[in-house]
Amino acid sequence: MVSWQGEGRDTMDDPISAASRQPFRTRTAVLALLCGFGLTGVLFAGVSRLEAQRAQLAFEQRVQARAFVLREGIGSALASLHAVNQLFVARPGASREEFHRFVTPLLARRPYVLGISYLRYIEHAERPAFEAGLQAVQPGATVRELRAGAAQPAAERPRYRVIDYIEPLAGNEAALGLDTLFPGRDDGARQRAYASGAPAAGPLVQLAQRDGARQRLGVVVAMPLYAGAAPGGTVIGETALTLQPGAMIEKIFASAGPDAGALDLQVYASAEPDPAALVYDAAPAPSHGGLSLPAWLYPARTAPLQLALDVAGSRWLMVATPGARILASEHLASLSTLALGVLITLIGSAFIDSLKRRKLLIQQRVATRTAELKAANQALLLRQRAIESSTHAVMITAAEPHNPIVYVNPAYERITGYRAQEALGRSPRVLFGDDLDQPGIDELRAAIREQRDGHAVLRCYRKDGSQYWNDVVMSPVRDEHGVVVNFISIQHDITAIKAYESELEHRSTHDALTGLPNRVLLQDRLAQTIQHSGRKGHELWLVSIDLDRFKFTNSRLGHKGGDRLLQIVAARLQAAVRPVDTVARLGGDEFALLLLPERGGLAPRAEQLQRVLDSLAAPLVLDGTELFLTASAGIAVFPTDSKEPGVLAERADIAMFRAKEMGGNQYQFYTAALNERLGERLRIESALRTALERREFELHYQPQVDCASGRIMGMEALIRWRHPEMGMVAPNRFIPLAEETGQILAVGHWVLRTACRQLRDWQRDGRKHLRIAVNVSARQLAEPDFVQGVAEVLADTGLAPHCLELELTESAVMNDVAHAMAVMHALKKLGVKLAIDDFGTGYSSLAHLKRFEIDVLKIDQTFVRDLTVDPDDAAIVTTIIALARNLGLELISEGVETQEQLDFLRRHGCRHMQGYFFGRPLPAEGFLALLQQDEAAASASQS
């Protein structure tokens, strides 16, 4: 508003200057301008039309001149043909020498003629004599005909029309002796000539003459010779004129001198502009002189012109097109008319405008003074309405003790609940209630005392006692003498903003999914707790927790199911710790605990963390699916491991990775040796990514023996990694990493295909009874296309499905029981045998075992190792044997290393075993030798 008023005063102070900056404001001046431009346009159009007519006439004259030159040149050539024809009429037996002397001057005056020739008819009997005469002139010459564009010896026929003489001979040698009767029919032009006795030009034809290797096109003008010299008699020969039209026209125009104007000229050897008959095409010479004008200024252009040419009775067409450039030199009259009309129009309009403007300026002065008074009244009313309409509270107080309120707007009443009558005369302190201990109140008091602007954010209270946040901006109001008479304050209710800030602060420090503290808040609490524990001399445990095989579970449940699972995990973690401990979610399936000592202790106890792991390991049902979760935990201790929060977090992660490497579902404390193990883990992980394509993996096979017969009944395929630098890498060093990174999918598929192919090779040698066991990881089992992949491998290798045994670990099966049962059912439909590996170490119950479609139970070697000395292990093994027998399952005992273990297992009914007692895992070549030994021993026992 201030800027608008300032512009109005400038205009009113100097209206003449303002009007002078706005030309042609009056309608009279604009009308004069339009009329002047209209008249100028009419005159310009009229002069332009005259210029166009003059240009058209000049163009047609130039074209007619060119056509005249061309007609004269062609007529001159035809005259020479008449002269030669008369030579043979006067002297029918004219010799070659006489022909040469007569024609040479004619050709000298007409260089554009390709050749003049004399043709006569001969009978076949005359051909040898005629050819002998030709060879005297040109050695090797014969009677020839033009076939397929090339001159070739003429075939025998009763009669020939041959070219006997031709001048000039140089360049026309190919035409000498040419039989023009071939292919047996004359064109219409020659027939007209024979009938009338007048010259007749034929169509464009290929000439026997060549320009190097290129065929020439030309026109032949023929004039007959009659017996007795009278037209209508017997034709005994003819004289002919050979023309190359393009070169002829170019030379004729060159001899006449250059054209003064720009012409785009084409000549067609036909009555129509047929591209195939185009014989001359000359574009206008480029012109760089003169100023070019735009085409839209002169839309009326010179029209192209077509002229017919008579060439010895044939109708040719000349087409001329004017040049594309519009030169200013050709339109000086119209340009002068346009420039003069515009200039006169502008001068006249400016003069009329100045007269009209003077009258307008006087009227503006009167209107401006009247408007100033009206604007002042409206400004006062506008300010009043603006304050009344403001959505922010406006309060005006007097500059006197206690600063009584003298004005409040409706927004103040709405926000505070106080009506104007209740607020007027009272102190602004009414909004503060008893909450006077606020820094903002002191700031406003100082601003009043120092008579300056002030700003504060205050807690205020409405008439009903409810609190709201108030953003107050206060400024002094001075009179005309500069004395402060009032203070005005603009008040903003920012309660919603404050609530939003609190929400943002909570979101910045808490996980959105679980509501747990996030990494930022954990780091802040860790730093504070470290300071507190340092002063008290207490230990502090930072625990890093990661769910085991969460990726597999999440892939089965989907993202929504995975989110609900994480919420359940968060609830279990919070329920397992005390309120003084901190549970945080760092991202994905990573959690962290901040454990403090229990009352009276100096350090947390392992039982506190074990309670957490046990709570997570309890079975849970999600969307009808029973799940078993475990977690790996790593512990970093303050101040033993570090006093820095960041270092503690890193070392807790290192310990957690170690717990995962050891099979999960446990916790590990950080030690200095773990740093080296982490480096090794990174090296192995990096090398693992290229091991498969570098063919560093190999399979070893451990025999499975039937103790009743002593024969090898099958084998288990075990992967080995032979690294060029690290040597033979143990499976427990890289298999967990492969499962964690997902590379186990490609590795497992390779193991399955290689093992099946190897067994099929051994079976082809007569070992049909053998079967092979292949381990399947939990990650493979979770893949949707796992069963299809097994079917494809069996089909590709040709192995019978019952010869393949897939070993599933208890933990993999119990991770998602419903999915595992569906996969096992599909595998059983293929005919594959299924085994539960490491039975007794997982969470499977007898109820689940009954529902699983399995064929084999494998007793874990941890129970077999001490069964002869540990009664508990012996009891477990005998129980598993009895369980398998009652369920009708085949049983294989792993880890058999001594005769005592063998005797115990055999005595209690375990028939199938494997272990170092029978043989270590061997590569394919070594295992084949073991098979051959077993076969030899069996043969020896039978004999």
XYZ file of N, CA, C and O in Angstrom, residues 837-903:
268
model
N 18.305 -83.404 9.351
C 19.701 -83.447 9.768
C 19.841 -82.865 11.166
O 19.054 -82.000 11.580
N 20.864 -83.322 11.894
C 21.175 -82.824 13.244
C 19.956 -82.943 14.159
O 19.632 -82.028 14.926
N 19.231 -84.056 14.063
C 18.010 -84.199 14.853
C 18.348 -84.169 16.341
O 19.293 -84.789 16.803
N 17.507 -83.438 17.085
C 17.694 -83.329 18.521
C 18.330 -82.034 18.952
O 18.402 -81.747 20.150
N 18.797 -81.211 17.987
C 19.464 -79.950 18.353
C 18.556 -78.758 18.148
O 18.945 -77.632 18.469
N 17.372 -78.947 17.561
C 16.500 -77.821 17.251
C 15.294 -77.779 18.141
O 15.334 -78.165 19.310
N 14.168 -77.317 17.526
C 12.963 -77.088 18.314
C 11.810 -77.984 17.893
O 10.676 -77.774 18.269
N 12.081 -78.975 17.079
C 10.972 -79.770 16.563
C 10.357 -80.604 17.689
O 11.057 -81.179 18.512
N 9.067 -80.619 17.683
C 8.333 -81.423 18.655
C 7.892 -82.717 17.988
O 7.936 -82.856 16.772
N 7.421 -83.665 18.826
C 6.948 -84.931 18.264
C 5.738 -84.711 17.377
O 5.541 -85.423 16.386
N 4.924 -83.709 17.720
C 3.744 -83.425 16.890
C 4.156 -82.993 15.493
O 3.593 -83.426 14.492
N 5.151 -82.132 15.421
C 5.644 -81.685 14.119
C 6.289 -82.849 13.362
O 6.121 -82.994 12.146
N 7.061 -83.640 14.075
C 7.756 -84.747 13.431
C 6.766 -85.709 12.784
O 7.018 -86.265 11.715
N 5.630 -85.867 13.398
C 4.608 -86.752 12.864
C 4.004 -86.182 11.582
O 3.638 -86.929 10.669
N 3.909 -84.835 11.524
C 3.284 -84.194 10.361
C 4.245 -84.065 9.189
O 3.821 -83.932 8.047
N 5.552 -84.089 9.451
C 6.528 -83.890 8.379
C 6.620 -85.147 7.504
O 6.675 -86.267 8.020
N 6.666 -84.952 6.194
C 6.783 -86.079 5.253
C 8.267 -86.387 5.035
O 8.835 -86.066 4.002
N 8.898 -87.012 6.045
C 10.330 -87.292 5.970
C 10.532 -88.799 5.897
O 9.669 -89.600 6.263
N 11.732 -89.169 5.436
C 12.089 -90.579 5.290
C 13.201 -90.989 6.248
O 13.298 -92.157 6.614
N 14.074 -90.020 6.589
C 15.301 -90.358 7.318
C 15.469 -89.384 8.480
O 15.222 -88.181 8.338
N 15.889 -89.924 9.636
C 16.360 -89.110 10.763
C 17.863 -89.317 10.888
O 18.339 -90.449 10.808
N 18.604 -88.209 11.062
C 20.050 -88.320 11.252
C 20.381 -87.857 12.663
O 20.093 -86.719 13.049
N 21.003 -88.783 13.440
C 21.387 -88.453 14.820
C 22.614 -87.561 14.763
O 23.627 -87.905 14.134
N 22.541 -86.424 15.443
C 23.653 -85.475 15.405
C 24.868 -86.070 16.112
O 24.750 -86.774 17.116
N 26.064 -85.732 15.579
C 27.299 -86.302 16.111
C 27.600 -85.834 17.529
O 28.385 -86.474 18.247
N 26.951 -84.708 17.968
C 27.206 -84.252 19.340
C 26.700 -85.261 20.356
O 27.215 -85.342 21.479
N 25.659 -86.044 19.988
C 25.161 -87.077 20.902
C 25.973 -88.367 20.777
O 26.121 -89.124 21.739
N 26.515 -88.622 19.573
C 27.251 -89.864 19.339
C 28.645 -89.798 19.956
O 29.188 -90.814 20.423
N 29.218 -88.595 20.014
C 30.618 -88.459 20.407
C 30.881 -89.062 21.788
O 31.879 -89.760 22.017
N 29.994 -88.841 22.764
C 30.245 -89.285 24.143
C 29.229 -90.324 24.622
O 29.057 -90.523 25.835
N 28.563 -90.994 23.699
C 27.489 -91.902 24.140
C 28.013 -93.094 24.932
O 27.299 -93.699 25.727
N 29.307 -93.452 24.752
C 29.856 -94.605 25.489
C 30.301 -94.228 26.888
O 30.575 -95.115 27.706
N 30.397 -92.930 27.177
C 30.859 -92.495 28.509
C 29.846 -91.610 29.196
O 29.943 -91.370 30.395
N 28.885 -91.030 28.450
C 27.906 -90.114 29.033
C 26.540 -90.788 28.997
O 25.972 -91.014 27.916
N 26.002 -91.139 30.134
C 24.685 -91.819 30.146
C 23.588 -90.971 29.516
O 22.656 -91.517 28.915
N 23.666 -89.643 29.672
C 22.616 -88.786 29.088
C 22.622 -88.883 27.569
O 21.560 -89.026 26.935
N 23.811 -88.819 26.981
C 23.885 -88.944 25.531
C 23.418 -90.312 25.068
O 22.727 -90.447 24.035
N 23.780 -91.347 25.820
C 23.358 -92.691 25.459
C 21.842 -92.808 25.518
O 21.200 -93.422 24.638
N 21.230 -92.183 26.546
C 19.773 -92.231 26.672
C 19.102 -91.492 25.518
O 18.082 -91.951 24.980
N 19.663 -90.340 25.134
C 19.084 -89.575 24.020
C 19.148 -90.382 22.734
O 18.188 -90.452 21.964
N 20.319 -91.035 22.485
C 20.480 -91.785 21.242
C 19.514 -92.962 21.185
O 18.871 -93.215 20.155
N 19.413 -93.700 22.289
C 18.498 -94.839 22.281
C 17.051 -94.389 22.113
O 16.249 -95.070 21.461
N 16.713 -93.230 22.658
C 15.357 -92.693 22.507
C 15.084 -92.339 21.045
O 14.005 -92.627 20.511
N 16.059 -91.712 20.395
C 15.875 -91.337 18.987
C 15.742 -92.582 18.126
O 14.930 -92.638 17.197
N 16.554 -93.638 18.442
C 16.464 -94.886 17.675
C 15.079 -95.499 17.815
O 14.450 -95.939 16.833
N 14.573 -95.500 19.049
C 13.241 -96.072 19.280
C 12.167 -95.231 18.595
O 11.200 -95.775 18.030
N 12.352 -93.907 18.627
C 11.378 -93.014 17.988
C 11.318 -93.278 16.483
O 10.235 -93.383 15.890
N 12.484 -93.385 15.844
C 12.527 -93.620 14.403
C 11.903 -94.969 14.062
O 11.178 -95.109 13.067
N 12.182 -95.988 14.898
C 11.634 -97.317 14.621
C 10.120 -97.297 14.711
O 9.415 -97.850 13.862
N 9.585 -96.585 15.738
C 8.134 -96.557 15.931
C 7.437 -95.745 14.835
O 6.280 -96.019 14.501
N 8.116 -94.734 14.294
C 7.523 -93.910 13.234
C 7.789 -94.475 11.853
O 7.365 -93.886 10.844
N 8.529 -95.569 11.785
C 8.827 -96.181 10.492
C 9.809 -95.389 9.670
O 9.741 -95.406 8.437
N 10.731 -94.691 10.311
C 11.694 -93.857 9.612
C 13.048 -94.544 9.567
O 13.431 -95.262 10.509
N 13.760 -94.326 8.495
C 15.138 -94.809 8.381
C 16.017 -93.943 9.268
O 15.771 -92.732 9.441
N 17.080 -94.524 9.818
C 17.916 -93.804 10.773
C 19.374 -93.887 10.333
O 19.853 -94.957 9.946
N 20.060 -92.761 10.374
C 21.493 -92.720 10.089
C 22.160 -91.979 11.234
O 21.736 -90.885 11.623
N 23.219 -92.583 11.751
C 23.959 -91.962 12.845
C 25.223 -91.321 12.280
O 25.993 -91.969 11.560
N 25.419 -90.044 12.618
C 26.584 -89.305 12.129
C 27.696 -89.343 13.163
O 27.468 -89.532 14.365
N 28.935 -89.124 12.713
C 30.066 -88.943 13.614
C 30.573 -90.194 14.291
O 31.147 -90.122 15.390
N 30.373 -91.363 13.668
C 30.872 -92.612 14.260
C 32.377 -92.700 13.993
O 32.804 -92.739 12.832
N 33.163 -92.748 15.089
C 34.613 -92.719 14.946
C 35.310 -93.901 15.610
O 36.501 -94.138 15.354
N 34.621 -94.635 16.508
C 35.292 -95.724 17.238
C 34.474 -97.002 17.122
O 33.268 -96.986 16.804
N 35.171 -98.124 17.419
C 34.500 -99.426 17.395
C 33.447 -99.489 18.481
O 32.391 -100.105 18.303
N 33.707 -98.850 19.648
C 32.748 -98.862 20.746
C 31.453 -98.176 20.343
O 30.342 -98.654 20.658
N 31.566 -97.050 19.654
C 30.353 -96.348 19.199
C 29.587 -97.216 18.200
O 28.358 -97.308 18.246
N 30.344 -97.884 17.302
C 29.705 -98.747 16.311
C 28.953 -99.878 17.000
O 27.799 -100.175 16.657
N 29.599 -100.509 17.985
C 28.967 -101.639 18.671
C 27.714 -101.189 19.405
O 26.682 -101.874 19.394
